[in-house]
PDB file of N, CA and C in Angstrom:
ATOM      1  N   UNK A   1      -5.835 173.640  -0.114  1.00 73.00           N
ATOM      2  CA  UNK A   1      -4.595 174.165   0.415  1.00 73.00           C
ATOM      3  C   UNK A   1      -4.814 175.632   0.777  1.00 73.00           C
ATOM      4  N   UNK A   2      -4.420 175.942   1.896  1.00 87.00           N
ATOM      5  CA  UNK A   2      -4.485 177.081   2.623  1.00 87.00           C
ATOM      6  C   UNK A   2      -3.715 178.382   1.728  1.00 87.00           C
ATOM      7  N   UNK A   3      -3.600 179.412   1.931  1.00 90.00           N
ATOM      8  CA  UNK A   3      -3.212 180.482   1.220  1.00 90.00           C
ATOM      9  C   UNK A   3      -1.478 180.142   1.954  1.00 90.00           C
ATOM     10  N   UNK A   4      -1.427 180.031   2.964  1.00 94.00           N
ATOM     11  CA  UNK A   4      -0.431 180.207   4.257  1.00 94.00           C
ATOM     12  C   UNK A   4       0.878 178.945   3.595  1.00 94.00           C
ATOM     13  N   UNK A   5      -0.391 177.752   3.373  1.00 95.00           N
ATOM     14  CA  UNK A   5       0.640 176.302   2.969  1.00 95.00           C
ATOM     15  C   UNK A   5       0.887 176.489   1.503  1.00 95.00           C
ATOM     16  N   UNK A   6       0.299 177.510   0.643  1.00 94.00           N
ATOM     17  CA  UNK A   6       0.623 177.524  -0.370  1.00 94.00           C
ATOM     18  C   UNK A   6       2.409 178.904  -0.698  1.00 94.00           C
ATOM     19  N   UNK A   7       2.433 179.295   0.508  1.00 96.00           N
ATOM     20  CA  UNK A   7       3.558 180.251   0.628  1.00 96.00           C
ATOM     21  C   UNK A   7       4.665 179.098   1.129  1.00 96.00           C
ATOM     22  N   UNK A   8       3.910 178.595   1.804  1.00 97.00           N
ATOM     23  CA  UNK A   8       5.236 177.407   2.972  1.00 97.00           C
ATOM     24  C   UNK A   8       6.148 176.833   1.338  1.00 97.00           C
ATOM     25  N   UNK A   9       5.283 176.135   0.423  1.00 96.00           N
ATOM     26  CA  UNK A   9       5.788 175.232  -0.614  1.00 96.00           C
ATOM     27  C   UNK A   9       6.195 176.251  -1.497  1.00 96.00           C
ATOM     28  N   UNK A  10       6.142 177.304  -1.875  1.00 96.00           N
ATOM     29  CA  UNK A  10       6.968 177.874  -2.873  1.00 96.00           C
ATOM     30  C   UNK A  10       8.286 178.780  -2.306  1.00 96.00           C
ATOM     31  N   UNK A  11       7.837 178.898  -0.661  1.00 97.00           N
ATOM     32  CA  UNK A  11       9.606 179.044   0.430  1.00 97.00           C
ATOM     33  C   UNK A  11      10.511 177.482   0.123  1.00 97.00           C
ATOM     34  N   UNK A  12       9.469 176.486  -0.046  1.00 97.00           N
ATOM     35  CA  UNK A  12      10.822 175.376   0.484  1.00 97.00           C
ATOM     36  C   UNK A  12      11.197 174.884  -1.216  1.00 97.00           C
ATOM     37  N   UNK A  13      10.269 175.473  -2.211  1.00 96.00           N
ATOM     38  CA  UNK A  13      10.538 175.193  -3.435  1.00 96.00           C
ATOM     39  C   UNK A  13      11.717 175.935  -4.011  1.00 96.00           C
ATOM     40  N   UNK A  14      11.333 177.370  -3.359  1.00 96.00           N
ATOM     41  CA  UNK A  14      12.910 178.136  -4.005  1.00 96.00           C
ATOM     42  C   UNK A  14      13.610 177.450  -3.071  1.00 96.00           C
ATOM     43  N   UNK A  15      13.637 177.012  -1.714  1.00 97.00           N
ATOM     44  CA  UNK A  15      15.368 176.583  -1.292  1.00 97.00           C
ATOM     45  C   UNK A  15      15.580 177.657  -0.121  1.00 97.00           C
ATOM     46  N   UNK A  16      14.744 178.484   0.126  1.00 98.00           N
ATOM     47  CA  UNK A  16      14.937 179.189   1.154  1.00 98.00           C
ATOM     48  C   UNK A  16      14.464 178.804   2.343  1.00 98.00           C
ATOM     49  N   UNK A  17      14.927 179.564   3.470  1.00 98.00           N
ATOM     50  CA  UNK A  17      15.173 179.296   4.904  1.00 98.00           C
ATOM     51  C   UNK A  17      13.841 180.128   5.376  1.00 98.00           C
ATOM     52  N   UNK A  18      13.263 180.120   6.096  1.00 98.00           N
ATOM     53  CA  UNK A  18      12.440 181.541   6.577  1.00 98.00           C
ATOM     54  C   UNK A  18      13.216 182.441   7.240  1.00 98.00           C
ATOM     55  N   UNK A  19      14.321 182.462   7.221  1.00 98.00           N
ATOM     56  CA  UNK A  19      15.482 183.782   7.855  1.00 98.00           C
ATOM     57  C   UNK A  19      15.662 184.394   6.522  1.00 98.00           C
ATOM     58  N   UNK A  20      15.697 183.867   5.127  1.00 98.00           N
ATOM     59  CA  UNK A  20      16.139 184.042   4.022  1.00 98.00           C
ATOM     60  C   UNK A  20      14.855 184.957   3.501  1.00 98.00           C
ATOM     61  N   UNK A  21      13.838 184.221   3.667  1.00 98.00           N
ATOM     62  CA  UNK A  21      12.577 184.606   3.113  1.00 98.00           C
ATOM     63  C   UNK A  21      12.493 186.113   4.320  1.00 98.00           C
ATOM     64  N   UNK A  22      12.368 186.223   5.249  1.00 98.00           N
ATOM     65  CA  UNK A  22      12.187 187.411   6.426  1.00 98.00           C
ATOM     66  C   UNK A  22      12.848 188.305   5.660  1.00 98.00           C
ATOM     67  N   UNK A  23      14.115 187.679   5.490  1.00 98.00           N
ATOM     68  CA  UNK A  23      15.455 189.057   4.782  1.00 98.00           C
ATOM     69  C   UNK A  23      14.381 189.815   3.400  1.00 98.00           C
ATOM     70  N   UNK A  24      14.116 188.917   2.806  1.00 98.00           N
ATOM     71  CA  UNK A  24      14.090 189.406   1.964  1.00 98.00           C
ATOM     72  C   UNK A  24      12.542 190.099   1.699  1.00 98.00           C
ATOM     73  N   UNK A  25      11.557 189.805   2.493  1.00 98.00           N
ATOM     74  CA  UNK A  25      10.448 190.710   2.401  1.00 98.00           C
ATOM     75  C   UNK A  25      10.381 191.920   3.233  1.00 98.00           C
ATOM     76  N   UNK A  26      11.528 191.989   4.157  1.00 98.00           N
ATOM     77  CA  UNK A  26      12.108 192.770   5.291  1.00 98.00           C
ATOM     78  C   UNK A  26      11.087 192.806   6.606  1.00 98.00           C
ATOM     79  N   UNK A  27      11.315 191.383   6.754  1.00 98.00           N
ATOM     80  CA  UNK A  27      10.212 190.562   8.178  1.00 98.00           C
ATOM     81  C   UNK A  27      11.545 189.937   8.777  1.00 98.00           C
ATOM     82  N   UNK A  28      11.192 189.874  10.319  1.00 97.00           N
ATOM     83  CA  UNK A  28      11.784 189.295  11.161  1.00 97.00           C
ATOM     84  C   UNK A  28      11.495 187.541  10.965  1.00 97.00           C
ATOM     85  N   UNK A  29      12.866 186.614  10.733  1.00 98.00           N
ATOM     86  CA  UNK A  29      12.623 185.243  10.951  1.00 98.00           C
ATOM     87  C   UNK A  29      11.118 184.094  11.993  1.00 98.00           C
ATOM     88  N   UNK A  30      11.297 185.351  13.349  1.00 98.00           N
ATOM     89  CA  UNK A  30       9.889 185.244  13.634  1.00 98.00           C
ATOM     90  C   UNK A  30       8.571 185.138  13.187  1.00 98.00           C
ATOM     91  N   UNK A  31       8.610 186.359  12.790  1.00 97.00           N
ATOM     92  CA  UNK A  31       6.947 187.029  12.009  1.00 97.00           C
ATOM     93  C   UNK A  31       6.929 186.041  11.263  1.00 97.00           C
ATOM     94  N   UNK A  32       8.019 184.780  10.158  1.00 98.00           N
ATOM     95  CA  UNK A  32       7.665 183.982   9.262  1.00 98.00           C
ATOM     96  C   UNK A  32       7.100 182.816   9.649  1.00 98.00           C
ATOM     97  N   UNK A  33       8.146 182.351  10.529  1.00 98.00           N
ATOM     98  CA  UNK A  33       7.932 181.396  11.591  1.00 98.00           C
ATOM     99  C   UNK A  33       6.327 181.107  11.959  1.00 98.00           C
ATOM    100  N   UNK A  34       6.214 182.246  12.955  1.00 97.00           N
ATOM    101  CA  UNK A  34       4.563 182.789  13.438  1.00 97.00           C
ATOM    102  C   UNK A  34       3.723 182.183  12.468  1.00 97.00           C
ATOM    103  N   UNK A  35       4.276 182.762  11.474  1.00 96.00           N
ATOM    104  CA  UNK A  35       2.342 183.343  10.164  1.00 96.00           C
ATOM    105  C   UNK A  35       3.025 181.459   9.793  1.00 96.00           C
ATOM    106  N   UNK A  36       3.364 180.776   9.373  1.00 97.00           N
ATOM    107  CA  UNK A  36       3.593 179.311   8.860  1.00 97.00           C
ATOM    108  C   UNK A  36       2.629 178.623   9.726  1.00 97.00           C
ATOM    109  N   UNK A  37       3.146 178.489  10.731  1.00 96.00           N
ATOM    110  CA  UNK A  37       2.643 177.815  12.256  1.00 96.00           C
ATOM    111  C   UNK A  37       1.263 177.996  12.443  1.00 96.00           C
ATOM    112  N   UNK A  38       0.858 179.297  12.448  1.00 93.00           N
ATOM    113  CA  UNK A  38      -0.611 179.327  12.663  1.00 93.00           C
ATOM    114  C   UNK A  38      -0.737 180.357  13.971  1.00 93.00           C
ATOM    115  N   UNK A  39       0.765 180.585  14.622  1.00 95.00           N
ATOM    116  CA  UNK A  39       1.007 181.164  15.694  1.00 95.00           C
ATOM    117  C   UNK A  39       0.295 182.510  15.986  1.00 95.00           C
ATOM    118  N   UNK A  40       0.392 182.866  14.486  1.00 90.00           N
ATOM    119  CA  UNK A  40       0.111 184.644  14.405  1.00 90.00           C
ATOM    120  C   UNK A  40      -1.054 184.540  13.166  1.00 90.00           C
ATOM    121  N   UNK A  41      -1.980 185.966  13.213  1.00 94.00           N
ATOM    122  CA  UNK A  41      -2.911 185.609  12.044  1.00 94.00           C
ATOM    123  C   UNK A  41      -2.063 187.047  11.772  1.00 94.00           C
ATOM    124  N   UNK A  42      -1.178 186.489  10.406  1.00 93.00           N
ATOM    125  CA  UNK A  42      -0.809 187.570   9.806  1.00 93.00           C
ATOM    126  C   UNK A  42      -1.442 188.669   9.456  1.00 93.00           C
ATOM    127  N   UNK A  43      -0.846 189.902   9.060  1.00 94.00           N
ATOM    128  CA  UNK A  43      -1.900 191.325   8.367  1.00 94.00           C
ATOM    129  C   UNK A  43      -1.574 190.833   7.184  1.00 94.00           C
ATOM    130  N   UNK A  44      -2.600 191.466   5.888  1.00 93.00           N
ATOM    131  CA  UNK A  44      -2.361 191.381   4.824  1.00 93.00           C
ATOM    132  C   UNK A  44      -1.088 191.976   4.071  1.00 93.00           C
ATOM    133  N   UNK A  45      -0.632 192.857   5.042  1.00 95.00           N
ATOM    134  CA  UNK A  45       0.882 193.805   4.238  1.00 95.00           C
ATOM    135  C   UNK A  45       1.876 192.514   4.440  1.00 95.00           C
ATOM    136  N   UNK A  46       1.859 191.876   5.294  1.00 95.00           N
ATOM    137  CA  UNK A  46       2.903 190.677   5.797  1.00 95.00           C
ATOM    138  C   UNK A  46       2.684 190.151   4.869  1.00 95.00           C
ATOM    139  N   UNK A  47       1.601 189.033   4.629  1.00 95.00           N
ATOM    140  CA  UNK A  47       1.010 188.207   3.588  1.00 95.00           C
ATOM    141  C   UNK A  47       1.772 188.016   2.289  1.00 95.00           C
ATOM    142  N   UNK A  48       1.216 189.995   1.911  1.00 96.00           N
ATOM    143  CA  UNK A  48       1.463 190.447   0.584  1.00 96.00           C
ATOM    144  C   UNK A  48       3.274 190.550   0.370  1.00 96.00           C
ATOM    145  N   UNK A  49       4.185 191.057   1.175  1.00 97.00           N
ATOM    146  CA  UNK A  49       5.034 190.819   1.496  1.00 97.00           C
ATOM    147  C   UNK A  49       5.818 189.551   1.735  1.00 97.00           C
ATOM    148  N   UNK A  50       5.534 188.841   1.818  1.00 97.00           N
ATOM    149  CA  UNK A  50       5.606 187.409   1.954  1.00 97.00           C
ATOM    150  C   UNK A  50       5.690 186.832   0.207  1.00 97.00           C
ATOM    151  N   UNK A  51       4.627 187.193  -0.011  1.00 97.00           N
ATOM    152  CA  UNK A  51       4.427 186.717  -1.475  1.00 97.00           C
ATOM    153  C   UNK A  51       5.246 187.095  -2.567  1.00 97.00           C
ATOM    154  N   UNK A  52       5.143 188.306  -2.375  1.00 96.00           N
ATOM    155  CA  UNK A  52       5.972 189.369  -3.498  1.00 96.00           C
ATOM    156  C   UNK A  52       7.251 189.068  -3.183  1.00 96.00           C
ATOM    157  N   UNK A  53       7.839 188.652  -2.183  1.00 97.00           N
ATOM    158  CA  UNK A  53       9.592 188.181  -1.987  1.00 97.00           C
ATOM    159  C   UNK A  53       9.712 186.698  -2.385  1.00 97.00           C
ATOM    160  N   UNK A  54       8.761 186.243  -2.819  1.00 97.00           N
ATOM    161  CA  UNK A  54       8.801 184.536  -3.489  1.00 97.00           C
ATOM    162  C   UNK A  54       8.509 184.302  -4.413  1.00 97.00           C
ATOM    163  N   UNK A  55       8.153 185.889  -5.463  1.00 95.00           N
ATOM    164  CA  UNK A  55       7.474 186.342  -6.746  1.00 95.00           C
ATOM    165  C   UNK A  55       6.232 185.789  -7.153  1.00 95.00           C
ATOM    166  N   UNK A  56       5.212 186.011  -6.087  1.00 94.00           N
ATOM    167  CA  UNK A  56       4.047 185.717  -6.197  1.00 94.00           C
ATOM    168  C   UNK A  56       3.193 187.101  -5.925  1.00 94.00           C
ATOM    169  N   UNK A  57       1.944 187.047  -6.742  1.00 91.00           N
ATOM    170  CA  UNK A  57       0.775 188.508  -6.487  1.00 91.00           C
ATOM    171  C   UNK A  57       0.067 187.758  -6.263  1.00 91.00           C
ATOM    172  N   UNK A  58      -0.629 187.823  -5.430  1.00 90.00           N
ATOM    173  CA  UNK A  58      -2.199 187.818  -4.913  1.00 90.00           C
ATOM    174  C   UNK A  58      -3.309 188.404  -5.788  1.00 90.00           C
ATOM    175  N   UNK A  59      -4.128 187.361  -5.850  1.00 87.00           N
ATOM    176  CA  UNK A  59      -5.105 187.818  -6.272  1.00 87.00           C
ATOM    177  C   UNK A  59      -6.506 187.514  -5.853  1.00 87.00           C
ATOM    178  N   UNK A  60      -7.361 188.676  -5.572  1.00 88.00           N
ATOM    179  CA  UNK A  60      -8.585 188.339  -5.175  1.00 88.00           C
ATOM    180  C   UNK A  60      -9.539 187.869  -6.380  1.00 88.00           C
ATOM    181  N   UNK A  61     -10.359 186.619  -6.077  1.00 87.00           N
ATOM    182  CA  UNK A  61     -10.949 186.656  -7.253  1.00 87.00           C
ATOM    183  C   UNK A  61     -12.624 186.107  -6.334  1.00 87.00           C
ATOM    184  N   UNK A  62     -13.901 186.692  -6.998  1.00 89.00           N
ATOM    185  CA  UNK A  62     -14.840 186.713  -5.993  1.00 89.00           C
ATOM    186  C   UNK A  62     -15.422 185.091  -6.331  1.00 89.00           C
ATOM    187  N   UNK A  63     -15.677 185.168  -5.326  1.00 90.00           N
ATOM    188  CA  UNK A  63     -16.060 183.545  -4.830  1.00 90.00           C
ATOM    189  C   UNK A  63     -17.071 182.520  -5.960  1.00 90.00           C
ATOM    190  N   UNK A  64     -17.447 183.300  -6.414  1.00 90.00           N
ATOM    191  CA  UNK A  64     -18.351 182.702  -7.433  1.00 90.00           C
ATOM    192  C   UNK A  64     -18.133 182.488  -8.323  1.00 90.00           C
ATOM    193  N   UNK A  65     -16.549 182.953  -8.648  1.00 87.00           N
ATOM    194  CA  UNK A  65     -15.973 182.696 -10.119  1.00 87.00           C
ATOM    195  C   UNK A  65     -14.448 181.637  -9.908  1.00 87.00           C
ATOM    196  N   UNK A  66     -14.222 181.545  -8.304  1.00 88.00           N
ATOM    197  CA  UNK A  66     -13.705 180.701  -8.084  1.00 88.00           C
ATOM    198  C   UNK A  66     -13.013 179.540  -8.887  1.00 88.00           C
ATOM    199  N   UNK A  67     -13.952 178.608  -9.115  1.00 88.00           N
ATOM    200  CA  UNK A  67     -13.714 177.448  -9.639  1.00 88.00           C
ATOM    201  C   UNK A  67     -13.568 177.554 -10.739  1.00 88.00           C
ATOM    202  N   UNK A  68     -13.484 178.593 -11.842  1.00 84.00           N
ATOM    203  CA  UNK A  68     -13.964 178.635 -13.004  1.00 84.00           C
ATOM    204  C   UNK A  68     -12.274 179.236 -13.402  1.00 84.00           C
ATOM    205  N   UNK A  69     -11.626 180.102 -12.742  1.00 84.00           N
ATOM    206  CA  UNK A  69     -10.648 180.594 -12.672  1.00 84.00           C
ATOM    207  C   UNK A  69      -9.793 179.783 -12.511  1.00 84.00           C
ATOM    208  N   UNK A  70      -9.460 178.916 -11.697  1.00 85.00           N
ATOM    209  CA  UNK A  70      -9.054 177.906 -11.111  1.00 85.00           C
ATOM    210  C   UNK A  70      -8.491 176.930 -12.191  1.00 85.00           C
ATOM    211  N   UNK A  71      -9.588 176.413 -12.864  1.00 83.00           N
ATOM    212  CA  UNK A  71      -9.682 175.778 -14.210  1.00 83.00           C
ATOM    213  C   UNK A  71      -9.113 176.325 -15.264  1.00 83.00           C
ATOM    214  N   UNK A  72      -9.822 177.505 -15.415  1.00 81.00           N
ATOM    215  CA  UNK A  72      -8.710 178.394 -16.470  1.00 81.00           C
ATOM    216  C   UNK A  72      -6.920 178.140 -16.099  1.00 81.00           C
ATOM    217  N   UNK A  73      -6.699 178.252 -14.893  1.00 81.00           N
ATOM    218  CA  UNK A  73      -5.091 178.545 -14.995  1.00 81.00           C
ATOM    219  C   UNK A  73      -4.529 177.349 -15.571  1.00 81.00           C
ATOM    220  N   UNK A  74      -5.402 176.259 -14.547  1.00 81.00           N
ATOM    221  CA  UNK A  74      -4.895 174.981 -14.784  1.00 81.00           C
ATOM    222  C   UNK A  74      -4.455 174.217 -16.333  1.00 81.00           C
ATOM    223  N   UNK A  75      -5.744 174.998 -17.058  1.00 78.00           N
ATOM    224  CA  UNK A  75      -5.572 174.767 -18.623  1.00 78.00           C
ATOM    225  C   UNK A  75      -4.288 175.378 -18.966  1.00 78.00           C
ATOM    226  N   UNK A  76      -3.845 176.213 -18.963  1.00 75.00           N
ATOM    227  CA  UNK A  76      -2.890 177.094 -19.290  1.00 75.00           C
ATOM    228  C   UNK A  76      -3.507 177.929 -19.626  1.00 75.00           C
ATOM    229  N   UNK A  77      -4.437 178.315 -19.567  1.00 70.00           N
ATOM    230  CA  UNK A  77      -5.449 179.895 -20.218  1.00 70.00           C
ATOM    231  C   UNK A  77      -5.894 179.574 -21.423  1.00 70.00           C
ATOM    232  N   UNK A  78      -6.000 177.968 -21.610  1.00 67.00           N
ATOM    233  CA  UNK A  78      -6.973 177.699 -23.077  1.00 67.00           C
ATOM    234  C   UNK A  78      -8.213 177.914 -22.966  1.00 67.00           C
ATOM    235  N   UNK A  79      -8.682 178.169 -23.963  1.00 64.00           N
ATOM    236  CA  UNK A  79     -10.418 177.893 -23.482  1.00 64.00           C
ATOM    237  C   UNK A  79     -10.884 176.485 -24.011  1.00 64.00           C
ATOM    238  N   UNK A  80     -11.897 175.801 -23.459  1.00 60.00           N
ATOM    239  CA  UNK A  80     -12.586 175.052 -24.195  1.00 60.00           C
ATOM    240  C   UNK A  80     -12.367 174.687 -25.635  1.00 60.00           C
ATOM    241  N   UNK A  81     -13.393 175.109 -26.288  1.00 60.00           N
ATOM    242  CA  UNK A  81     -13.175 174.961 -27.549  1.00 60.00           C
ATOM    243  C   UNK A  81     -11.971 175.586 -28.549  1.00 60.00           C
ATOM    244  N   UNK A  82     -10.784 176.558 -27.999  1.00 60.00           N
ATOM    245  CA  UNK A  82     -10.010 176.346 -28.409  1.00 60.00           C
ATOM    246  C   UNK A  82      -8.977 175.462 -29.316  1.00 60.00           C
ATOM    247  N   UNK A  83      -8.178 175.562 -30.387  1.00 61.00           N
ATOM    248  CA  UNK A  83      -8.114 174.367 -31.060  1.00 61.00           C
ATOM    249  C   UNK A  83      -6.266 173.976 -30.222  1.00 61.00           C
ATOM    250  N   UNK A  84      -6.100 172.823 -30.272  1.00 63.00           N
ATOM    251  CA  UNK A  84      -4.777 172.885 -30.184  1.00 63.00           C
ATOM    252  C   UNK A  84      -3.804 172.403 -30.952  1.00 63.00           C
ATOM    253  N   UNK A  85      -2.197 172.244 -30.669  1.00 63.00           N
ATOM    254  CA  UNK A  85      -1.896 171.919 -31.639  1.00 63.00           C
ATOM    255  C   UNK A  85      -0.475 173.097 -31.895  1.00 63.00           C
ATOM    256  N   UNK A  86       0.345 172.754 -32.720  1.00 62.00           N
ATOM    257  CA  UNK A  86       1.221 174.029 -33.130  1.00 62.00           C
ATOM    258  C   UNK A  86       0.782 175.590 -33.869  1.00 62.00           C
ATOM    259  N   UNK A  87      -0.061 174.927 -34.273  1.00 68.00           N
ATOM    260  CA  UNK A  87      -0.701 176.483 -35.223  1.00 68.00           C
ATOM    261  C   UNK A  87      -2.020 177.349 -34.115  1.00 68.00           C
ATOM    262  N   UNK A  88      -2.389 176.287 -33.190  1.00 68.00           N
ATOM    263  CA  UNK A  88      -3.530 177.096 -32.455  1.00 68.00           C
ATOM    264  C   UNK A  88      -2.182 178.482 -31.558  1.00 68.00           C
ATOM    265  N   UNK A  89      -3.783 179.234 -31.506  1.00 67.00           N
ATOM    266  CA  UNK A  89      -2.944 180.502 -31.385  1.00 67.00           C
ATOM    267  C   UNK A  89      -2.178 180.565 -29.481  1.00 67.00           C
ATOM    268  N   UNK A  90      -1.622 181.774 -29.364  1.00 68.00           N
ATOM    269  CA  UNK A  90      -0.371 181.506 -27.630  1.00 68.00           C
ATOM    270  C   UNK A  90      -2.294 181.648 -27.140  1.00 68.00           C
ATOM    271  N   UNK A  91      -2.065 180.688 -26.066  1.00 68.00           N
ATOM    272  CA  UNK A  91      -2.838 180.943 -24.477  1.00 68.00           C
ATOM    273  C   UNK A  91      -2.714 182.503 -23.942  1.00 68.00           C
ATOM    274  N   UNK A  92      -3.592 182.881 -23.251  1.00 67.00           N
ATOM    275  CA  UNK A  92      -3.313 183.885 -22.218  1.00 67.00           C
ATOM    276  C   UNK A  92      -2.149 184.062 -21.572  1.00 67.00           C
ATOM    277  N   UNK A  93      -2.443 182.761 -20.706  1.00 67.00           N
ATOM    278  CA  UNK A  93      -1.088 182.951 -19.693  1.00 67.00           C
ATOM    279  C   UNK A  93      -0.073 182.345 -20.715  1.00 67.00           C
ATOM    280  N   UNK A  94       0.475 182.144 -21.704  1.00 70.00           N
ATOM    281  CA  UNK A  94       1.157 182.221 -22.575  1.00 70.00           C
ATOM    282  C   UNK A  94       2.043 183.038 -23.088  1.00 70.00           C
ATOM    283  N   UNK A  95       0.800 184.352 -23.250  1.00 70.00           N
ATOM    284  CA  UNK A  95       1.120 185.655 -23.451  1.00 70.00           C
ATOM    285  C   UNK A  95       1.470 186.378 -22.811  1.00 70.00           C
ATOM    286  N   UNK A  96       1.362 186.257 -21.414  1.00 69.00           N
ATOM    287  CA  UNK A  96       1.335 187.178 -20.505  1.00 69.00           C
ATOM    288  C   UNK A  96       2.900 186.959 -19.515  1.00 69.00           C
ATOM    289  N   UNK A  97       3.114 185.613 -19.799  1.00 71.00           N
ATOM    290  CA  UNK A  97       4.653 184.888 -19.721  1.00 71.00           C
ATOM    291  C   UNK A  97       5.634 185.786 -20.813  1.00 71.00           C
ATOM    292  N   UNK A  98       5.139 185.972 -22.158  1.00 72.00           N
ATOM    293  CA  UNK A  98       6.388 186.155 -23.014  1.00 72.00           C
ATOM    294  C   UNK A  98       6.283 188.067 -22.643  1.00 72.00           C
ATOM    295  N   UNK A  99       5.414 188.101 -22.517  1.00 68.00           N
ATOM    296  CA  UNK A  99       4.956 189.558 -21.808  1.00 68.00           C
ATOM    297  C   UNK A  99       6.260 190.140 -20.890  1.00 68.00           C
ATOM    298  N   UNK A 100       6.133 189.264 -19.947  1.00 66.00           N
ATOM    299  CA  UNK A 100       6.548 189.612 -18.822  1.00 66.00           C
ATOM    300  C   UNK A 100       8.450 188.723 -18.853  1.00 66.00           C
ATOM    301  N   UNK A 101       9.016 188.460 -19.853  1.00 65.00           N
ATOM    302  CA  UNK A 101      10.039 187.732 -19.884  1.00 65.00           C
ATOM    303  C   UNK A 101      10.707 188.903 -20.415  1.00 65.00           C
ATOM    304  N   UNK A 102      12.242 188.662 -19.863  1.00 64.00           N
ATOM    305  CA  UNK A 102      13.184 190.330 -20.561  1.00 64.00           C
ATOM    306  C   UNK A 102      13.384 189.918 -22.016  1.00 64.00           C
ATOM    307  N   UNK A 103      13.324 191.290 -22.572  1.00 56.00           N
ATOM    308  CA  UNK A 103      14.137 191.091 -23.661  1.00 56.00           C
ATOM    309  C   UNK A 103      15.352 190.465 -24.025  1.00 56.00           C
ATOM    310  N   UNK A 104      15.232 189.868 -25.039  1.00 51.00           N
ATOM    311  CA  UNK A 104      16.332 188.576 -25.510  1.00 51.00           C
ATOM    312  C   UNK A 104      17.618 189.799 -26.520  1.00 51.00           C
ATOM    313  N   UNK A 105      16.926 190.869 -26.892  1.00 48.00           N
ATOM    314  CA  UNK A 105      17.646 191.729 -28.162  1.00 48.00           C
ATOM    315  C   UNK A 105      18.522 192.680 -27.255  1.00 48.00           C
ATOM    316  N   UNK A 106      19.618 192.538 -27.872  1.00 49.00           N
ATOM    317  CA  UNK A 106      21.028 193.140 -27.485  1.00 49.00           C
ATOM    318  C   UNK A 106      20.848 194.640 -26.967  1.00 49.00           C
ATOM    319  N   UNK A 107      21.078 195.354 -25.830  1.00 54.00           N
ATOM    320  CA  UNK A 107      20.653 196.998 -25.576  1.00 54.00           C
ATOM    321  C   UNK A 107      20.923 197.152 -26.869  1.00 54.00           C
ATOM    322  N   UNK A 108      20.633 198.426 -27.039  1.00 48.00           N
ATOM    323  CA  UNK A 108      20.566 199.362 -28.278  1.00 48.00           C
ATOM    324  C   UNK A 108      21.352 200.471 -27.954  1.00 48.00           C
ATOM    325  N   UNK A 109      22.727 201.104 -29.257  1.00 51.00           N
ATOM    326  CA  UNK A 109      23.478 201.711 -28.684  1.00 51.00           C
ATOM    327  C   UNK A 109      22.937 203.446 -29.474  1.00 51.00           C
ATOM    328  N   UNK A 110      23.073 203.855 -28.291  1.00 47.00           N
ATOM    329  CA  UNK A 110      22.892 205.754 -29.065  1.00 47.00           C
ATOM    330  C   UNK A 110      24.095 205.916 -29.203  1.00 47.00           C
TER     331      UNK A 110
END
């Protein structure tokens, strides 16, 4: 899957329009249109823009570690010999989820 068809499915996964998606990376309905189609070979600011309004980052990862990465996500960031189970310890991307999730604890009042 293309970098391009992998933006198309997480536009039609949230439910958005590419007028919706344009709005919101601040691209013309066109320019989305275009870069989907094949019409236009997007720049990377578009791309990146594109992505980041569908809450996705890009990431370069060099070709040789490819597949290996790949695998990792797919696991959930277990490793191999990892144990599983309730007591084995959070995954990476586990961590990096509760990381990145807001706080659940009430503001704090001065």
């Amino acid at each position: 899957m293309s970098f391009i068809d992998t933006l198309i499915s997480a536009r039609k996964d949230a439910g958005l329009t590419q007028s919706e998606l344009g709005e919101r990376a601040g691209l013309s309905r066109m320019t989305v249109q275009k870069a989907e189609s094949g019409a236009l070979d997007p720049r990377m600011s578009t791309v990146l823009e594109m992505a980041r309004a569908l809450g996705l980052e890009p990431m370069l990862v060099p070709a040789n570690l490819r597949q290996e990465v790949e695998a990792f996500l797919r696991s959930g960031g277990k490793y191999l010999a990892q144990p599983s189970g309730v007591s084995a310890p959070p995954s990476i991307v586990e961590t990096l989820a509760s990381a990145a999730a807001p706080s659940r604890l009430p503001p704090s009042r001065s």
